[in-house]
């Protein structure tokens, strides 16, 4: 039986490899999983997220960590539309400081645009955009990588729209309903849950994932609007966003440096020298990003291995050498740790014995 297909491309950014996302979705996923009698802790531990770490306010996770846990949770619960339940279980505090800003915004449109602007601080795992159109005020959710596992992709879009509807009702009025909702994934067997949650026409197999707000709702004043509080919270969010950009810049520079150096890996001492920094300062900055140099190296190697496995002419010995592993056995151990399968199964090939040298 062939393994799961590898991504056909990689964005090569910190969004996929490094830990930069507040783990709000995973926290609520854990709560919903409890209702199924499923303890997610072993899955979280497997990707380096123990109970103590999950309670940390500064914790950040990577798309790789989040996707791995989501994929297995969907499999183990047998719930194809787990994202709807996770999104509907949330409340405004789930989004942290951005959620407080939404409450204080002047109108629902202002709240939406604030959420879009600071989406990287709220734990979003889709890419949000919004703008007024002829149909109404349109909110779109795009996937961060079109090669995401299909089950994870469905979960993320469902969670995204379900949380928006749930939080809008909590903040603007329970009678809220979108004008329409469109999903890019195929029509599910049972659409009852979608109709029940969104209370509006829902279309599947659409060109994109989007939610349309009526102009009346978009212009509606928020019950908790407070311009003074809103301005104060926006100032704090701008400061956090600037700090976040600095962190992402650091992570991406390190990833590029490692990727360009493979199969050799620059030492931590060398990286500190390149950044005109002391080892202690660089280690502290990485800790503030919720990661370590070793984790970044591991992520870059993983991407390199996945890219090379897409090339059928490349032997495992070649892959091990180019990704900086000591031998094929070390490569096998790493792939099993990442994916739970052998390199041959992940590649989906059985025609060449593992480790055979190419003539």
Coordinates of C-alpha atoms in Angstrom, one line a residue:
X1 CA 0.0 0.0 0.0
X2 CA 1.6 3.3 -1.0
X3 CA 2.2 6.0 1.5
X4 CA 0.5 9.4 1.7
X5 CA 1.5 11.7 -1.2
X6 CA 4.2 14.2 -0.5
X7 CA 3.6 17.9 -1.0
X8 CA 4.5 18.9 -4.6
X9 CA 6.0 22.1 -3.4
X10 CA 7.1 23.8 -0.2
X11 CA 6.6 27.5 0.6
X12 CA 10.0 27.5 2.4
X13 CA 8.9 30.0 5.0
X14 CA 8.7 30.0 8.7
X15 CA 5.0 29.5 8.5
X16 CA 5.5 25.8 7.6
X17 CA 8.7 24.9 9.4
X18 CA 9.1 27.1 12.5
X19 CA 6.9 27.6 15.5
X20 CA 5.1 31.0 15.1
X21 CA 1.4 30.2 15.6
X22 CA -0.5 30.6 18.9
X23 CA -1.9 27.1 19.6
X24 CA -5.5 28.2 20.2
X25 CA -7.0 25.7 17.7
X26 CA -5.1 22.8 19.3
X27 CA -6.3 23.8 22.8
X28 CA -9.9 23.8 21.7
X29 CA -9.4 20.6 19.6
X30 CA -8.2 19.0 22.9
X31 CA -11.4 20.0 24.6
X32 CA -13.6 18.7 21.8
X33 CA -11.6 15.5 21.6
X34 CA -12.4 14.9 25.3
X35 CA -16.1 14.7 24.3
X36 CA -15.2 11.7 22.1
X37 CA -13.3 10.1 24.9
X38 CA -10.0 10.8 23.0
X39 CA -7.0 11.9 24.9
X40 CA -4.9 14.0 22.5
X41 CA -1.9 14.3 24.9
X42 CA 0.0 11.4 23.3
X43 CA -0.3 13.1 19.9
X44 CA 0.7 16.5 21.4
X45 CA 3.7 14.9 23.2
X46 CA 4.8 13.2 19.9
X47 CA 5.3 16.6 18.4
X48 CA 6.9 18.1 21.5
X49 CA 3.9 19.7 23.2
X50 CA 3.5 18.3 26.7
X51 CA 0.9 19.5 29.2
X52 CA 3.1 22.0 30.8
X53 CA 4.1 23.5 27.5
X54 CA 0.5 23.7 26.3
X55 CA -0.4 25.9 29.3
X56 CA 2.3 28.4 28.4
X57 CA 1.0 31.8 27.2
X58 CA 4.0 32.3 25.0
X59 CA 3.8 28.9 23.3
X60 CA 3.9 28.9 19.5
X61 CA 3.5 25.9 17.3
X62 CA 4.4 25.3 13.6
X63 CA 2.1 24.3 10.8
X64 CA 3.8 20.9 10.8
X65 CA 3.0 20.3 14.5
X66 CA -0.6 21.6 14.2
X67 CA -1.3 19.7 11.0
X68 CA 0.1 16.4 12.4
X69 CA -2.2 16.6 15.5
X70 CA -5.2 17.6 13.5
X71 CA -4.8 14.8 10.9
X72 CA -4.6 12.2 13.6
X73 CA -7.5 13.6 15.6
X74 CA -9.7 13.5 12.6
X75 CA -8.7 9.9 12.0
X76 CA -9.1 8.7 15.6
X77 CA -12.5 10.5 16.2
X78 CA -13.8 9.3 12.8
X79 CA -15.4 12.8 12.6
X80 CA -15.0 14.1 9.0
X81 CA -16.2 17.5 10.0
X82 CA -14.4 17.9 13.3
X83 CA -13.5 21.5 12.3
X84 CA -17.1 22.7 12.7
X85 CA -17.3 21.5 16.3
X86 CA -13.9 23.0 17.2
X87 CA -14.8 26.3 15.7
X88 CA -18.3 26.4 17.4
X89 CA -16.7 25.6 20.8
X90 CA -14.7 28.8 20.8
X91 CA -15.3 32.2 22.5
X92 CA -13.7 35.6 22.1
X93 CA -11.0 35.0 24.7
X94 CA -9.7 32.2 22.4
X95 CA -8.3 34.9 20.1
X96 CA -6.5 36.7 22.9
X97 CA -5.9 40.4 22.6
X98 CA -7.3 40.5 19.0
X99 CA -10.6 39.2 20.4
X100 CA -10.8 42.0 22.9
X101 CA -10.2 44.5 20.0
X102 CA -13.1 43.0 18.1
X103 CA -15.4 43.7 21.0
X104 CA -14.4 47.4 21.2
X105 CA -14.5 48.0 17.4
X106 CA -17.1 50.5 16.1
X107 CA -18.9 48.3 13.6
X108 CA -18.9 44.6 12.6
X109 CA -16.9 45.6 9.5
X110 CA -14.3 47.3 11.6
X111 CA -14.1 44.2 13.8
X112 CA -13.6 41.9 10.8
X113 CA -10.9 44.1 9.3
X114 CA -9.2 44.2 12.7
X115 CA -9.2 40.4 12.9
X116 CA -7.8 40.2 9.4
X117 CA -5.0 42.7 10.1
X118 CA -3.9 40.9 13.3
X119 CA -4.7 37.3 12.2
X120 CA -1.1 36.2 12.8
X121 CA -1.6 37.0 16.5
X122 CA -4.9 35.2 16.9
X123 CA -3.8 31.7 16.1
X124 CA -5.3 31.6 12.6
X125 CA -4.1 28.7 10.4
X126 CA -5.8 30.0 7.2
X127 CA -5.0 33.2 5.4
X128 CA -7.8 35.7 5.8
X129 CA -8.8 38.6 3.5
X130 CA -11.9 40.8 3.4
X131 CA -13.4 43.5 1.2
X132 CA -16.7 45.0 0.1
X133 CA -18.1 43.6 -3.2
X134 CA -21.4 43.8 -5.1
X135 CA -22.6 40.6 -3.3
X136 CA -21.9 42.2 0.2
X137 CA -19.0 42.3 2.5
X138 CA -16.9 39.2 1.6
X139 CA -14.5 37.4 4.0
X140 CA -12.2 34.8 2.3
X141 CA -10.1 32.0 3.8
X142 CA -7.3 30.6 1.8
X143 CA -5.1 27.7 2.7
X144 CA -1.4 28.5 3.6
X145 CA -0.3 25.7 1.3
X146 CA -2.4 24.2 -1.4
X147 CA -0.6 20.9 -0.9
X148 CA -2.0 20.5 2.7
X149 CA -3.4 17.0 3.5
X150 CA -7.1 17.2 2.3
X151 CA -8.5 16.2 5.8
X152 CA -6.4 18.9 7.4
X153 CA -7.5 21.5 4.8
X154 CA -11.2 20.7 5.3
X155 CA -10.7 21.0 9.1
X156 CA -9.0 24.3 8.9
X157 CA -11.6 26.0 6.7
X158 CA -14.5 24.6 8.7
X159 CA -12.9 25.7 11.9
X160 CA -12.2 29.1 10.5
X161 CA -15.7 29.9 9.3
X162 CA -17.4 28.2 12.3
X163 CA -15.3 30.3 14.7
X164 CA -16.1 33.5 12.9
X165 CA -19.9 32.8 13.0
X166 CA -19.7 31.8 16.6
X167 CA -17.7 34.8 17.8
X168 CA -19.8 37.2 15.8
X169 CA -22.9 35.9 17.5
X170 CA -21.3 36.2 20.9
X171 CA -20.1 39.8 20.2
X172 CA -22.7 41.3 17.9
X173 CA -25.9 39.3 18.5
X174 CA -27.1 35.7 18.4
X175 CA -29.5 36.4 15.6
X176 CA -26.5 36.9 13.2
X177 CA -26.4 34.8 10.1
X178 CA -24.2 35.2 7.0
X179 CA -25.8 36.0 3.7
X180 CA -24.1 32.9 2.2
X181 CA -21.2 30.6 2.8
X182 CA -19.1 28.8 0.2
X183 CA -16.6 26.0 0.6
X184 CA -14.1 24.8 -2.0
X185 CA -14.2 21.2 -0.8
X186 CA -16.7 18.6 -2.2
X187 CA -20.2 18.3 -0.9
X188 CA -20.2 16.1 2.3
X189 CA -22.7 13.3 2.8
X190 CA -24.5 15.1 5.5
X191 CA -25.0 18.9 5.1
X192 CA -27.4 19.2 8.1
X193 CA -24.7 20.4 10.5
X194 CA -23.6 23.2 8.1
X195 CA -27.2 24.4 7.6
X196 CA -27.8 24.3 11.4
X197 CA -24.6 26.2 12.3
X198 CA -24.6 28.9 9.5
X199 CA -28.4 29.4 9.1
X200 CA -28.0 30.5 5.5
X201 CA -27.4 28.9 2.0
X202 CA -24.2 26.9 2.0
X203 CA -22.6 25.9 -1.3
X204 CA -19.8 23.3 -1.8
X205 CA -17.3 22.6 -4.5
X206 CA -17.0 26.4 -5.0
X207 CA -14.1 28.2 -6.5
X208 CA -13.0 29.5 -3.1
X209 CA -13.8 29.5 0.5
X210 CA -15.8 32.6 1.3
X211 CA -18.5 34.0 3.6
X212 CA -20.7 36.9 2.5
X213 CA -22.0 39.4 5.1
X214 CA -25.0 41.5 4.2
X215 CA -24.2 45.2 4.1
X216 CA -26.7 45.8 6.9
X217 CA -24.8 43.5 9.2
X218 CA -21.4 44.8 8.1
X219 CA -22.5 48.3 9.1
X220 CA -24.1 47.3 12.4
X221 CA -22.6 49.0 15.5
X222 CA -20.8 46.6 17.9
X223 CA -22.6 46.5 21.3
X224 CA -19.3 46.9 23.2
X225 CA -17.8 49.6 21.0
X226 CA -15.5 51.9 22.8
X227 CA -13.1 54.2 20.8
X228 CA -10.7 54.8 23.7
X229 CA -10.4 51.2 24.6
X230 CA -10.1 50.2 20.9
X231 CA -7.3 52.7 20.3
X232 CA -5.4 51.5 23.4
X233 CA -5.7 47.8 22.3
X234 CA -4.7 48.6 18.7
X235 CA -1.5 50.2 20.0
X236 CA -0.6 47.1 21.9
X237 CA -1.4 44.9 18.9
X238 CA 0.8 47.0 16.7
X239 CA 3.7 46.5 19.1
X240 CA 3.1 42.7 19.1
X241 CA 2.9 42.6 15.4
X242 CA 6.2 44.5 15.0
X243 CA 7.8 42.0 17.5
X244 CA 6.3 39.1 15.5
X245 CA 7.8 40.4 12.3
X246 CA 11.3 40.5 13.9
X247 CA 10.8 36.9 15.1
X248 CA 9.8 35.7 11.7
X249 CA 12.7 37.5 10.0
X250 CA 15.1 35.8 12.4
X251 CA 13.6 32.4 11.8
X252 CA 13.5 32.7 8.0
X253 CA 17.1 34.0 7.9
X254 CA 18.3 31.0 9.9
X255 CA 16.3 28.6 7.8
X256 CA 17.7 30.0 4.6
X257 CA 21.2 29.9 6.0
X258 CA 20.9 26.2 7.0
X259 CA 19.2 25.2 3.7
X260 CA 22.0 26.9 1.6
X261 CA 24.7 25.1 3.7
X262 CA 23.3 21.6 3.6
X263 CA 24.6 18.9 3.7
X264 CA 26.8 20.8 6.3
X265 CA 25.0 22.6 9.1
X266 CA 26.4 25.8 10.5
X267 CA 27.2 25.5 14.2
X268 CA 25.2 27.6 16.6
X269 CA 28.4 29.5 17.4
X270 CA 28.8 30.3 13.7
X271 CA 25.2 31.5 13.4
X272 CA 25.6 33.8 16.4
X273 CA 28.7 35.2 14.7
X274 CA 26.8 35.8 11.5
X275 CA 24.1 37.7 13.4
X276 CA 26.7 39.7 15.3
X277 CA 25.2 38.3 18.5
X278 CA 26.4 36.3 21.5
X279 CA 25.3 32.7 21.8
X280 CA 23.2 33.6 24.9
X281 CA 21.4 36.4 23.1
X282 CA 20.6 34.3 20.0
X283 CA 19.4 31.4 22.2
X284 CA 17.1 33.9 24.1
X285 CA 15.7 35.3 20.9
X286 CA 14.9 31.8 19.7
X287 CA 13.3 31.0 23.0
X288 CA 11.1 34.0 22.6
X289 CA 10.0 32.6 19.2
X290 CA 9.1 29.3 21.0
X291 CA 11.8 27.3 19.3
X292 CA 15.5 26.2 19.3
X293 CA 18.2 26.1 16.8
X294 CA 18.1 22.3 16.8
X295 CA 14.3 22.4 15.9
X296 CA 15.0 24.7 13.0
X297 CA 17.7 22.5 11.6
X298 CA 15.3 19.5 12.0
X299 CA 12.6 21.4 10.1
X300 CA 14.9 22.4 7.2
X301 CA 16.2 18.9 6.9
X302 CA 12.7 17.5 6.8
X303 CA 11.7 19.9 4.0
X304 CA 14.8 18.9 2.1
X305 CA 14.1 15.2 2.5
X306 CA 10.5 15.6 1.4
X307 CA 11.6 17.5 -1.7
X308 CA 14.2 14.9 -2.6
X309 CA 11.7 12.0 -2.1
X310 CA 9.7 13.5 -4.9
X311 CA 12.5 12.7 -7.3
X312 CA 12.3 8.9 -8.1
X313 CA 15.8 8.9 -9.5
X314 CA 17.3 9.9 -6.2
X315 CA 18.3 7.0 -3.9
X316 CA 18.0 7.0 -0.2
X317 CA 21.7 7.1 0.1
X318 CA 21.8 10.3 -2.0
X319 CA 19.0 11.8 0.1
X320 CA 20.7 11.0 3.4
X321 CA 23.9 12.7 2.1
X322 CA 22.3 15.8 0.7
X323 CA 20.1 16.3 3.8
X324 CA 23.1 16.0 6.1
X325 CA 22.4 12.6 7.7
X326 CA 25.3 10.3 8.7
X327 CA 23.8 7.4 6.8
X328 CA 20.5 5.8 5.5
X329 CA 19.7 4.4 8.9
X330 CA 19.7 7.9 10.4
X331 CA 17.5 9.1 7.6
X332 CA 15.0 6.2 8.2
X333 CA 14.8 7.1 11.9
X334 CA 14.1 10.7 11.1
X335 CA 11.4 10.0 8.5
X336 CA 9.7 7.5 10.9
X337 CA 9.8 10.2 13.6
X338 CA 8.3 12.8 11.3
X339 CA 5.7 10.6 9.5
X340 CA 5.5 7.3 11.3
X341 CA 6.4 5.4 8.1
X342 CA 9.5 4.4 6.2
X343 CA 11.0 6.6 3.4
X344 CA 10.0 4.0 0.8
X345 CA 6.4 4.1 1.9
X346 CA 6.3 7.8 2.2
X347 CA 7.6 8.0 -1.4
X348 CA 5.1 5.5 -2.5
X349 CA 7.7 3.5 -4.4
X350 CA 8.6 -0.2 -4.1
X351 CA 10.7 -0.6 -7.2
X352 CA 14.0 0.1 -5.6
X353 CA 15.4 -1.5 -2.4
X354 CA 16.1 1.1 0.3
X355 CA 19.6 2.3 0.4
X356 CA 20.8 0.8 -2.9
X357 CA 23.4 2.9 -4.5
X358 CA 22.7 4.4 -7.8
X359 CA 25.2 3.4 -10.6

